[in-house]
XYZ file of C-alpha atoms in Angstrom:
658
model
C -35.088 13.228 39.404
C -37.697 11.882 36.958
C -36.870 9.225 34.365
C -38.868 8.636 31.178
C -38.328 4.994 30.249
C -38.057 4.297 26.560
C -40.698 2.064 25.043
C -38.368 0.000 22.919
C -35.168 -1.828 23.732
C -33.568 -5.057 22.686
C -32.167 -8.024 24.565
C -28.852 -7.423 22.841
C -28.536 -3.908 24.272
C -29.479 -5.244 27.725
C -26.674 -7.785 27.658
C -24.276 -5.114 26.381
C -25.077 -2.845 29.335
C -24.669 -5.702 31.806
C -21.276 -6.489 30.264
C -20.232 -2.856 30.720
C -21.243 -3.032 34.395
C -19.321 -6.268 34.935
C -16.213 -4.870 33.245
C -16.299 -1.350 34.719
C -14.205 -2.216 37.772
C -11.488 -3.789 35.636
C -11.456 -1.029 32.998
C -11.781 2.140 35.060
C -11.264 1.835 38.804
C -8.008 1.711 40.737
C -7.034 -0.129 43.911
C -7.919 1.539 47.201
C -5.030 -0.159 49.051
C -3.382 2.373 51.362
C -6.123 4.979 50.828
C -7.094 7.021 53.903
C -10.312 8.978 54.291
C -12.253 10.749 57.006
C -15.688 9.254 57.564
C -18.642 10.445 59.616
C -21.113 7.952 61.076
C -24.477 8.750 62.615
C -26.582 5.883 63.946
C -29.711 5.570 66.036
C -31.665 2.744 67.659
C -35.362 2.535 68.492
C -36.679 -0.265 70.683
C -40.159 -1.101 69.450
C -40.575 -4.282 71.515
C -38.305 -5.896 74.063
C -38.329 -8.596 76.725
C -35.730 -10.138 79.066
C -34.319 -12.374 76.298
C -32.697 -9.263 74.797
C -30.143 -9.401 77.635
C -28.756 -12.579 76.026
C -27.853 -10.824 72.769
C -24.195 -9.689 72.640
C -23.703 -5.868 72.571
C -27.422 -5.285 73.317
C -27.191 -5.195 77.105
C -27.568 -1.409 77.332
C -30.512 -1.307 74.947
C -32.175 -4.173 76.829
C -32.216 -2.267 80.140
C -32.127 1.424 79.312
C -34.030 3.961 77.229
C -35.946 3.004 74.126
C -34.138 5.455 71.839
C -30.414 6.072 71.471
C -28.173 8.004 69.114
C -24.466 7.736 68.458
C -21.996 9.663 66.278
C -18.412 8.905 65.299
C -15.841 10.830 63.318
C -13.327 8.279 62.142
C -10.242 7.795 60.067
C -10.559 4.827 57.765
C -7.554 3.157 56.133
C -8.164 0.629 53.368
C -6.319 -2.564 52.573
C -9.205 -3.422 50.253
C -12.727 -2.125 49.820
C -14.056 -4.601 52.374
C -10.880 -4.834 54.447
C -10.042 -1.723 56.414
C -9.186 -0.271 59.825
C -11.729 2.118 61.302
C -10.305 4.294 64.088
C -12.805 6.366 66.046
C -11.307 9.768 66.816
C -14.276 11.779 68.121
C -17.454 10.232 69.543
C -20.747 11.582 70.827
C -24.162 10.223 71.664
C -26.480 8.980 74.360
C -25.312 5.348 74.614
C -23.687 4.905 78.068
C -19.874 4.957 77.990
C -19.975 5.284 74.168
C -20.211 1.541 73.702
C -21.007 -0.077 70.373
C -24.419 -1.691 69.996
C -25.513 -4.073 67.220
C -22.179 -3.909 65.350
C -23.583 -5.978 62.478
C -25.067 -2.826 60.928
C -21.620 -1.196 60.744
C -20.489 -3.943 58.398
C -22.853 -2.440 55.815
C -21.324 1.047 55.704
C -19.006 0.255 52.769
C -20.746 -1.861 50.126
C -18.540 -3.007 47.252
C -20.775 -3.742 44.276
C -17.971 -4.546 41.842
C -16.560 -7.538 43.756
C -18.142 -10.988 44.143
C -19.453 -10.149 47.607
C -20.879 -6.767 48.565
C -19.641 -7.166 52.124
C -16.692 -9.201 53.275
C -17.689 -12.849 52.932
C -21.428 -12.243 52.426
C -24.044 -10.951 49.977
C -23.390 -11.986 46.379
C -23.276 -8.881 44.204
C -25.581 -8.782 41.167
C -22.998 -6.575 39.437
C -20.256 -9.214 39.294
C -20.208 -11.542 36.329
C -19.653 -14.730 38.321
C -23.006 -14.189 40.102
C -25.165 -13.573 37.038
C -26.783 -17.028 37.219
C -28.265 -16.175 40.629
C -30.186 -13.079 39.447
C -32.831 -11.941 36.996
C -32.434 -8.485 35.427
C -34.729 -5.984 33.787
C -33.568 -2.674 32.277
C -35.360 0.570 31.465
C -33.513 3.211 29.437
C -34.023 6.894 30.137
C -32.971 10.259 28.795
C -29.528 11.561 29.603
C -27.737 8.322 28.723
C -28.902 6.692 31.957
C -30.548 3.360 32.637
C -32.410 1.789 35.538
C -31.271 -1.783 36.183
C -33.605 -3.802 38.399
C -32.470 -7.105 39.844
C -33.998 -9.862 41.938
C -32.795 -13.340 42.951
C -33.860 -16.417 41.001
C -34.233 -18.222 44.337
C -34.883 -16.615 47.700
C -31.689 -16.966 49.686
C -30.048 -15.095 52.548
C -26.954 -14.437 50.393
C -28.933 -12.674 47.634
C -30.481 -9.208 47.441
C -33.076 -7.368 45.366
C -33.254 -3.743 44.271
C -32.329 -1.328 41.513
C -29.443 0.832 40.333
C -29.039 3.931 38.175
C -26.278 3.240 35.658
C -24.342 5.269 33.102
C -25.248 3.508 29.852
C -22.017 4.549 28.123
C -19.544 3.150 30.668
C -21.562 0.864 32.959
C -20.695 2.998 35.957
C -23.037 2.716 38.945
C -24.304 6.097 40.108
C -26.615 4.971 42.887
C -27.863 1.656 44.219
C -30.810 0.773 46.431
C -31.214 -2.793 47.647
C -32.700 -4.847 50.449
C -32.101 -8.268 51.955
C -31.864 -10.256 55.156
C -28.754 -11.622 56.839
C -27.864 -12.750 60.364
C -31.342 -11.972 61.802
C -31.259 -8.417 60.423
C -33.577 -7.206 57.680
C -31.996 -4.234 55.922
C -32.556 -1.610 53.246
C -29.505 0.186 51.891
C -29.360 3.325 49.777
C -25.949 4.187 48.331
C -24.796 7.231 46.381
C -21.523 6.517 44.602
C -18.607 8.940 44.414
C -19.240 10.876 41.202
C -16.272 13.237 41.553
C -13.633 10.530 41.166
C -14.389 8.075 38.375
C -11.566 5.761 39.427
C -12.762 5.031 42.957
C -15.257 2.214 43.658
C -16.122 3.753 47.038
C -19.469 5.361 47.840
C -19.881 9.002 48.770
C -22.759 8.299 51.145
C -24.486 5.170 52.388
C -27.679 4.950 54.443
C -28.820 1.702 56.057
C -32.176 1.040 57.668
C -32.193 -2.228 59.574
C -34.621 -4.185 61.727
C -33.543 -6.838 64.209
C -36.054 -9.438 65.443
C -35.317 -12.059 68.083
C -37.768 -13.961 70.335
C -40.335 -11.172 70.352
C -37.799 -8.328 70.457
C -37.863 -5.770 67.673
C -35.141 -3.128 67.324
C -34.975 -0.736 64.368
C -31.849 1.198 63.496
C -30.753 3.881 61.080
C -27.125 4.442 60.082
C -25.676 7.059 57.716
C -22.053 7.071 56.595
C -20.544 10.096 54.824
C -17.175 9.536 53.164
C -14.291 11.826 52.278
C -15.058 14.432 54.950
C -12.809 17.508 54.620
C -11.487 17.877 58.191
C -8.453 15.757 59.100
C -7.722 15.311 62.801
C -4.375 14.405 64.402
C -3.663 10.681 64.662
C -3.097 11.109 68.396
C -6.788 11.914 68.903
C -8.634 8.705 69.788
C -12.236 8.251 70.982
C -12.498 11.763 72.354
C -16.035 12.178 73.746
C -16.840 15.752 72.711
C -20.306 16.703 71.529
C -19.368 20.296 70.756
C -16.472 19.239 68.572
C -18.736 16.731 66.824
C -21.156 19.548 65.991
C -18.292 21.339 64.210
C -17.159 18.226 62.339
C -20.617 16.983 61.334
C -20.872 17.251 57.490
C -24.670 16.878 57.372
C -27.352 18.191 59.752
C -29.066 15.873 62.200
C -32.557 14.722 61.349
C -35.512 15.903 63.409
C -35.749 12.461 65.046
C -32.073 12.505 66.036
C -32.345 16.025 67.454
C -35.338 14.884 69.511
C -33.323 11.986 71.012
C -30.614 14.433 72.099
C -33.246 16.810 73.502
C -34.912 14.118 75.626
C -31.510 12.915 76.842
C -30.447 16.435 77.874
C -33.682 17.026 79.797
C -33.337 13.713 81.597
C -29.704 14.440 82.448
C -30.616 17.839 83.921
C -33.250 16.209 86.146
C -30.708 13.653 87.362
C -28.170 16.381 88.175
C -30.816 18.343 90.059
C -31.759 15.249 92.080
C -28.107 14.595 92.900
C -27.697 18.193 94.023
C -30.603 17.829 96.488
C -29.240 14.561 97.873
C -26.356 15.597 100.115
C -25.656 12.070 101.381
C -22.393 11.054 99.738
C -22.713 7.442 100.897
C -26.083 7.102 99.157
C -24.654 8.523 95.917
C -21.697 6.150 96.014
C -23.920 3.141 96.683
C -26.251 4.047 93.808
C -23.240 4.333 91.502
C -21.880 0.954 92.645
C -25.245 -0.729 92.073
C -25.748 0.782 88.641
C -22.232 0.425 87.258
C -21.406 -2.805 89.090
C -24.414 -4.749 87.827
C -23.924 -3.193 84.408
C -20.351 -4.514 84.227
C -21.369 -7.993 85.436
C -24.263 -8.300 83.017
C -22.259 -6.891 80.137
C -19.400 -9.351 80.629
C -21.738 -12.354 80.692
C -22.848 -11.934 77.076
C -20.179 -9.731 75.487
C -16.576 -10.408 74.617
C -14.243 -7.731 75.909
C -10.899 -6.195 75.086
C -8.972 -4.023 77.465
C -5.478 -2.660 77.605
C -3.115 -0.256 79.262
C 0.172 0.665 77.661
C 1.923 -2.441 76.344
C -0.551 -4.813 78.039
C -3.827 -5.953 76.442
C -6.369 -8.666 77.182
C -9.430 -10.157 75.497
C -12.022 -12.530 76.931
C -14.803 -14.280 75.055
C -18.291 -13.983 76.605
C -18.936 -16.191 79.618
C -22.328 -17.104 78.139
C -21.254 -17.625 74.547
C -23.595 -19.880 72.515
C -21.077 -19.910 69.655
C -18.782 -22.115 71.778
C -21.485 -24.619 72.728
C -21.494 -27.822 70.699
C -23.076 -31.269 70.602
C -22.261 -34.437 68.739
C -23.701 -37.908 69.079
C -20.336 -39.434 69.957
C -18.831 -36.712 72.184
C -21.979 -35.304 73.813
C -22.332 -31.703 75.011
C -19.263 -29.501 75.372
C -18.378 -25.845 75.910
C -15.229 -23.767 75.608
C -13.919 -20.317 76.496
C -11.121 -18.255 74.938
C -8.840 -15.877 76.860
C -6.042 -13.891 75.219
C -3.283 -11.845 76.858
C -0.569 -9.861 75.060
C 2.425 -7.843 76.230
C 4.157 -5.784 73.541
C 7.657 -4.360 73.599
C 7.628 -3.130 70.004
C 6.296 -4.107 66.575
C 8.732 -7.043 66.426
C 8.682 -8.317 70.010
C 5.566 -9.363 71.872
C 4.434 -12.073 74.274
C 1.036 -13.780 73.898
C -1.028 -16.291 75.836
C -4.060 -17.512 73.871
C -5.702 -19.912 76.291
C -8.512 -22.299 75.367
C -10.556 -23.720 78.226
C -13.395 -26.186 77.869
C -15.536 -28.822 79.528
C -17.039 -32.001 78.093
C -20.196 -32.878 80.023
C -20.405 -36.464 78.768
C -16.851 -37.273 79.822
C -16.980 -34.927 82.828
C -13.555 -33.671 81.873
C -12.051 -30.198 81.899
C -9.793 -29.378 78.951
C -7.141 -26.704 78.752
C -4.592 -25.527 76.208
C -2.147 -22.849 77.409
C 0.351 -21.736 74.730
C 2.742 -19.021 75.958
C 4.455 -17.600 72.870
C 7.262 -15.097 72.449
C 7.171 -13.607 68.939
C 10.559 -12.245 67.968
C 10.378 -12.087 64.157
C 6.825 -11.674 62.813
C 8.056 -11.264 59.232
C 9.494 -14.798 59.321
C 6.903 -16.157 61.767
C 9.684 -16.525 64.285
C 8.539 -17.476 67.765
C 9.465 -19.532 70.813
C 6.582 -21.276 72.573
C 5.868 -23.217 75.755
C 2.567 -25.115 75.611
C 0.951 -26.913 78.545
C -2.219 -28.830 77.743
C -4.196 -31.963 78.324
C -5.329 -34.196 75.513
C -8.420 -36.308 75.102
C -9.041 -39.042 77.631
C -7.766 -42.186 75.915
C -7.498 -45.951 76.212
C -5.531 -48.590 74.357
C -6.628 -51.930 72.917
C -3.448 -53.836 73.720
C -3.345 -52.508 77.266
C -7.047 -53.317 77.733
C -6.562 -56.901 76.577
C -3.746 -57.442 79.094
C -5.828 -55.828 81.830
C -8.874 -58.030 81.138
C -6.740 -61.182 81.202
C -5.358 -60.323 84.619
C -8.730 -59.193 86.012
C -10.632 -62.074 84.358
C -12.970 -59.593 82.589
C -14.549 -58.597 85.901
C -14.263 -54.844 85.329
C -13.463 -52.497 82.469
C -10.042 -50.954 82.288
C -10.043 -47.304 83.411
C -9.140 -44.651 80.863
C -5.997 -42.532 80.948
C -5.584 -38.790 81.184
C -2.922 -37.247 78.992
C -1.088 -34.058 79.966
C 1.836 -32.771 78.005
C 4.404 -29.988 77.935
C 5.825 -28.861 74.594
C 8.701 -26.408 74.063
C 9.418 -25.375 70.465
C 11.057 -22.726 68.316
C 9.700 -21.849 64.860
C 11.322 -19.765 62.125
C 10.772 -19.192 58.423
C 14.065 -20.030 56.767
C 12.714 -19.056 53.348
C 9.376 -17.685 52.159
C 8.337 -21.241 51.348
C 9.895 -23.143 54.276
C 9.335 -22.986 58.045
C 11.303 -25.122 60.498
C 10.102 -26.007 63.985
C 12.374 -27.742 66.513
C 11.748 -28.624 70.133
C 10.788 -31.294 72.651
C 7.517 -32.725 73.949
C 6.920 -34.496 77.255
C 3.757 -36.627 77.713
C 2.511 -38.059 80.988
C -0.458 -40.439 80.807
C -1.973 -41.429 84.143
C -4.843 -43.770 84.911
C -8.127 -42.381 86.202
C -8.095 -45.254 88.730
C -4.530 -45.895 89.884
C -5.682 -48.284 92.624
C -7.393 -50.585 90.131
C -4.335 -50.657 87.857
C -2.109 -51.583 90.834
C -4.580 -54.299 91.759
C -4.114 -55.732 88.258
C -0.352 -55.533 88.704
C 0.055 -53.091 85.807
C 1.618 -49.718 85.259
C -0.685 -46.800 86.062
C 1.541 -44.143 84.479
C 3.242 -43.918 81.079
C 5.607 -41.096 80.160
C 7.592 -40.144 77.089
C 10.179 -37.482 76.290
C 10.832 -36.805 72.589
C 12.753 -34.233 70.543
C 10.782 -33.203 67.470
C 11.342 -31.653 64.061
C 8.590 -30.223 61.842
C 8.990 -28.831 58.315
C 6.194 -26.718 56.829
C 6.504 -26.188 53.084
C 4.412 -23.916 50.833
C 6.058 -24.282 47.412
C 3.335 -22.276 45.639
C 1.677 -19.079 46.824
C -1.873 -20.394 46.450
C -1.022 -24.077 46.459
C -1.219 -26.741 49.171
C 0.662 -26.585 52.450
C 2.901 -29.609 53.067
C 3.977 -30.659 56.552
C 6.488 -33.290 57.698
C 6.857 -34.172 61.381
C 9.445 -36.395 63.102
C 9.628 -37.449 66.780
C 12.129 -39.740 68.522
C 11.502 -40.646 72.143
C 14.428 -41.064 74.567
C 13.761 -43.845 77.054
C 14.721 -43.455 80.743
C 15.192 -39.692 80.361
C 13.001 -37.819 82.891
C 11.438 -41.177 83.867
C 10.389 -41.874 80.283
C 9.243 -45.509 79.904
C 8.068 -45.361 76.278
C 10.462 -45.619 73.363
C 9.353 -44.828 69.808
C 10.238 -43.211 66.484
C 7.377 -41.629 64.535
C 6.908 -39.950 61.159
C 3.888 -37.999 59.897
C 3.168 -36.255 56.606
C 0.250 -33.967 55.862
C -0.993 -31.880 52.928
C -3.863 -29.389 53.117
C -5.369 -27.205 50.430
C -8.139 -24.639 50.625
C -9.306 -23.096 47.366
C -11.756 -20.194 47.290
C -13.836 -20.527 44.149
C -16.307 -18.067 42.666
C -19.445 -16.954 44.499
C -18.488 -18.043 48.036
C -17.741 -21.622 46.989
C -14.852 -23.301 48.816
C -13.014 -26.555 48.148
C -11.172 -28.096 51.116
C -8.761 -31.000 50.599
C -6.560 -32.781 53.107
C -4.423 -35.921 52.900
C -2.006 -37.416 55.361
C -0.134 -40.467 56.565
C 1.765 -41.489 59.668
C 3.738 -44.505 60.836
C 6.109 -45.783 63.513
C 9.547 -47.067 62.526
C 10.406 -48.116 66.088
C 8.372 -48.980 69.220
C 9.203 -50.803 72.423
C 5.548 -51.150 73.412
C 2.117 -51.465 71.827
C 0.736 -49.083 74.445
C -0.372 -45.579 73.548
C 0.262 -45.025 69.900
C -0.277 -41.261 69.764
C -0.195 -39.415 66.461
C -0.022 -35.623 66.283
C -2.096 -35.138 63.105
C -4.557 -37.964 63.701
C -6.445 -37.639 66.978
C -9.915 -36.996 68.353
C -11.163 -33.569 69.462
C -13.876 -33.414 72.109
C -14.356 -29.636 72.254
C -16.758 -27.698 69.974
C -15.398 -26.413 66.696
C -17.116 -23.796 64.559
C -17.821 -24.175 60.866
C -14.559 -22.468 59.952
C -12.554 -24.443 62.546
C -12.114 -27.139 59.941
C -14.659 -29.900 60.471
C -13.202 -31.030 57.142
C -10.002 -32.292 58.714
C -11.642 -34.530 61.324
C -13.502 -37.823 61.367
C -16.824 -37.302 63.110
C -17.949 -40.886 63.822
C -14.655 -42.720 64.217
C -14.382 -44.671 67.484
C -11.826 -42.889 69.692
C -9.821 -46.083 70.362
C -8.993 -46.375 66.650
C -6.719 -43.347 66.891
C -4.082 -45.189 68.923
C -4.332 -48.854 67.963
C -2.434 -48.903 64.682
C 1.205 -48.591 63.696
C 0.194 -46.485 60.712
C -2.654 -44.538 59.136
C -3.462 -43.176 55.680
C -6.231 -40.597 55.501
C -8.012 -38.320 53.058
C -10.629 -35.632 53.710
C -12.533 -33.437 51.289
C -15.419 -30.981 51.520
C -17.173 -28.593 49.177
C -18.996 -25.429 50.327
C -21.609 -23.540 48.369
C -24.247 -20.968 49.351
C -26.790 -22.770 47.163
C -26.511 -26.489 46.617
C -29.473 -28.661 47.677
C -32.080 -27.554 50.222
C -31.288 -23.862 49.732
C -33.200 -24.064 46.445
C -36.402 -24.963 48.279
C -38.836 -22.018 48.647
C -39.222 -22.160 52.429
C -35.733 -23.276 53.503
C -33.721 -21.175 51.057
C -34.079 -17.909 52.947
C -32.557 -19.475 56.075
C -29.571 -21.311 54.582
C -26.283 -19.414 54.273
C -23.908 -22.208 53.271
C -24.159 -25.911 52.496
C -21.336 -28.436 52.644
C -20.683 -31.993 51.463
C -18.064 -34.134 53.267
C -16.146 -37.183 52.112
C -13.457 -38.837 54.269
C -11.495 -42.067 53.918
C -9.142 -43.903 56.287
C -6.939 -46.970 56.224
C -5.386 -48.315 59.444
C -3.969 -51.589 60.680
C -6.232 -54.626 61.274
C -9.411 -53.163 59.781
C -11.129 -52.704 56.467
C -11.152 -49.323 54.670
C -13.258 -46.799 56.559
C -15.336 -44.040 54.916
C -17.478 -41.146 56.116
C -20.027 -39.309 54.013
C -21.752 -36.203 55.343
C -23.962 -33.268 54.501
C -24.187 -30.063 56.520
C -25.484 -26.529 56.445
C -24.831 -23.296 58.275
C -27.254 -20.462 58.968
C -27.743 -17.598 61.398
C -28.626 -19.984 64.222
C -26.351 -23.010 63.966
C -24.032 -25.220 61.964
C -25.317 -28.785 61.658
C -24.271 -31.880 59.781
C -25.342 -35.516 59.469
C -22.765 -38.237 58.837
C -22.785 -41.898 57.839
C -19.755 -44.152 58.256
C -18.977 -47.252 56.214
C -16.643 -50.209 56.624
C -16.120 -51.221 53.004
C -19.677 -50.872 51.665
C -21.558 -51.683 54.886
C -23.028 -48.920 57.020
C -21.423 -48.838 60.460
C -22.806 -45.756 62.226
C -25.074 -42.765 61.623
C -24.661 -39.581 63.637
C -24.823 -35.808 63.660
C -22.971 -32.779 64.975
C -24.216 -29.308 65.947
C -22.515 -26.103 67.037
C -24.473 -22.937 67.703
C -23.834 -20.116 65.239
C -26.037 -17.594 67.028
C -24.546 -14.068 67.000
C -21.148 -15.370 65.870
C -20.594 -12.141 63.859
C -21.669 -9.872 66.714
């Protein structure tokens, strides 16, 4: 198609066309919620350069050790909740990737671009065709015959959340007919060509989308090509799932394979025939079995080291995070280096009854302590968030100022008091009484034991402190998009199950997360807690105000924690009043710089304040950023207006979306 740009146009007509584009989704399209379509995917990978570091990349284990070219095909049923929120069920698969595994899944996130929303893909890539993002882009427009226009766009500042390209637009309505754009995100450089659905004016979905992507990492270079064809005519039974059938795929395929893809299949078939011929000549069954064990066995071991896995049989399912998972490796100046692992197990009776165990395991190298959190939950009413749960866990290793003072007096300051381990068992039941109110009731049993019982006995002091307390928690959400309010009450019962601590504690908490335009997020949190009764100054232990020594990702709410606060402050006061706030934006400070901008995905500013007993007001101010490699932040703490400490925190972000 050849366009003859007009030689004369006005700024007024340009702004009018852009307004039509921004308003098209609201004026013409309908929701895709509940829509089902058949979709065909064809993808190929070519290894241009590789080295042993490719084994460390999740989902790339096969490509790192096998052939240099692979092809895969899937015929799927896609069901939409939203344009960028859908379930993709593979019904028929074919290809040369061993055991039909998925490689480099990041490219499959680009099969359904949504140009009319704020983000083209879920949570990333600011769309130039949404009004709230207009300040991030520059536009130029050429008008052509046939009531069409070519809209070119490029970012005002180079940033990983922005794209450049052009679109062919219907000048009368602002409807996008085709879009070509390129960008870079999560270590993948991509070019996308999209042809919109021209048969149905009310759908914002594409008819076809082709993505060319290049992945570079430590000298490795992998190129890929993925084509998605929507609204395919053949509908398969829902019972058909991941059927590996190349002949059936040839019948379902809506477009012919390219010459390059046919060549990959041809080379694979020739190689397979040679392998079968070699196996036929080798009549030693033991040798065949041993070769299979070596190949498949080492493949499984290597694959599980860097990839998370899900498996299931009937009502039972299990997921395990990768054993070598950089995303769960973290470092902070106060807590040192730490690592954690997630394991999930589920047993399902029906849609309303299922049992889950979502275990978190971790190790803090500075403290040389193993952490575990084992919540066994029986869900019996998902609609009302009804569940019964038994949780066994250990808390952070703690000390206590009052106990330390007594210890030093008796030991004449000769040695430091040993710290205490805290293990607890919690049994609760939770149910949503109304849409805006959840009630949790239960009991919690804490046992705190000294890391050096002999030394505590030598000082003539208790080496073990236990408490048994019924609890009541109310969780209130009075407005649909408003803050969540929580009230917690605990009352210990002394001498029950050897309990030697007696207390009554109240805590109140309010949290609010507001998603603003263009990937901006405002996080607010406020809380207070106090004791109305205590028989001892030892081990004040609040539920909502405590340290966390395991790594937390960017979205695991750094906002709600103090990063530089001395750990002993958490349990040396009868009360606390706290406030935490943070603001996220894809472009705030250093992202505007020419060199750094292309590597920064999100920036964040932190502000926290605390008031506790026997100290001046405490403040923390911080700045952080997140990119494809890591999340990092620097913090400064103040007592009144004087600087107390300066520190930083890092968690690896590498391949977190893979």
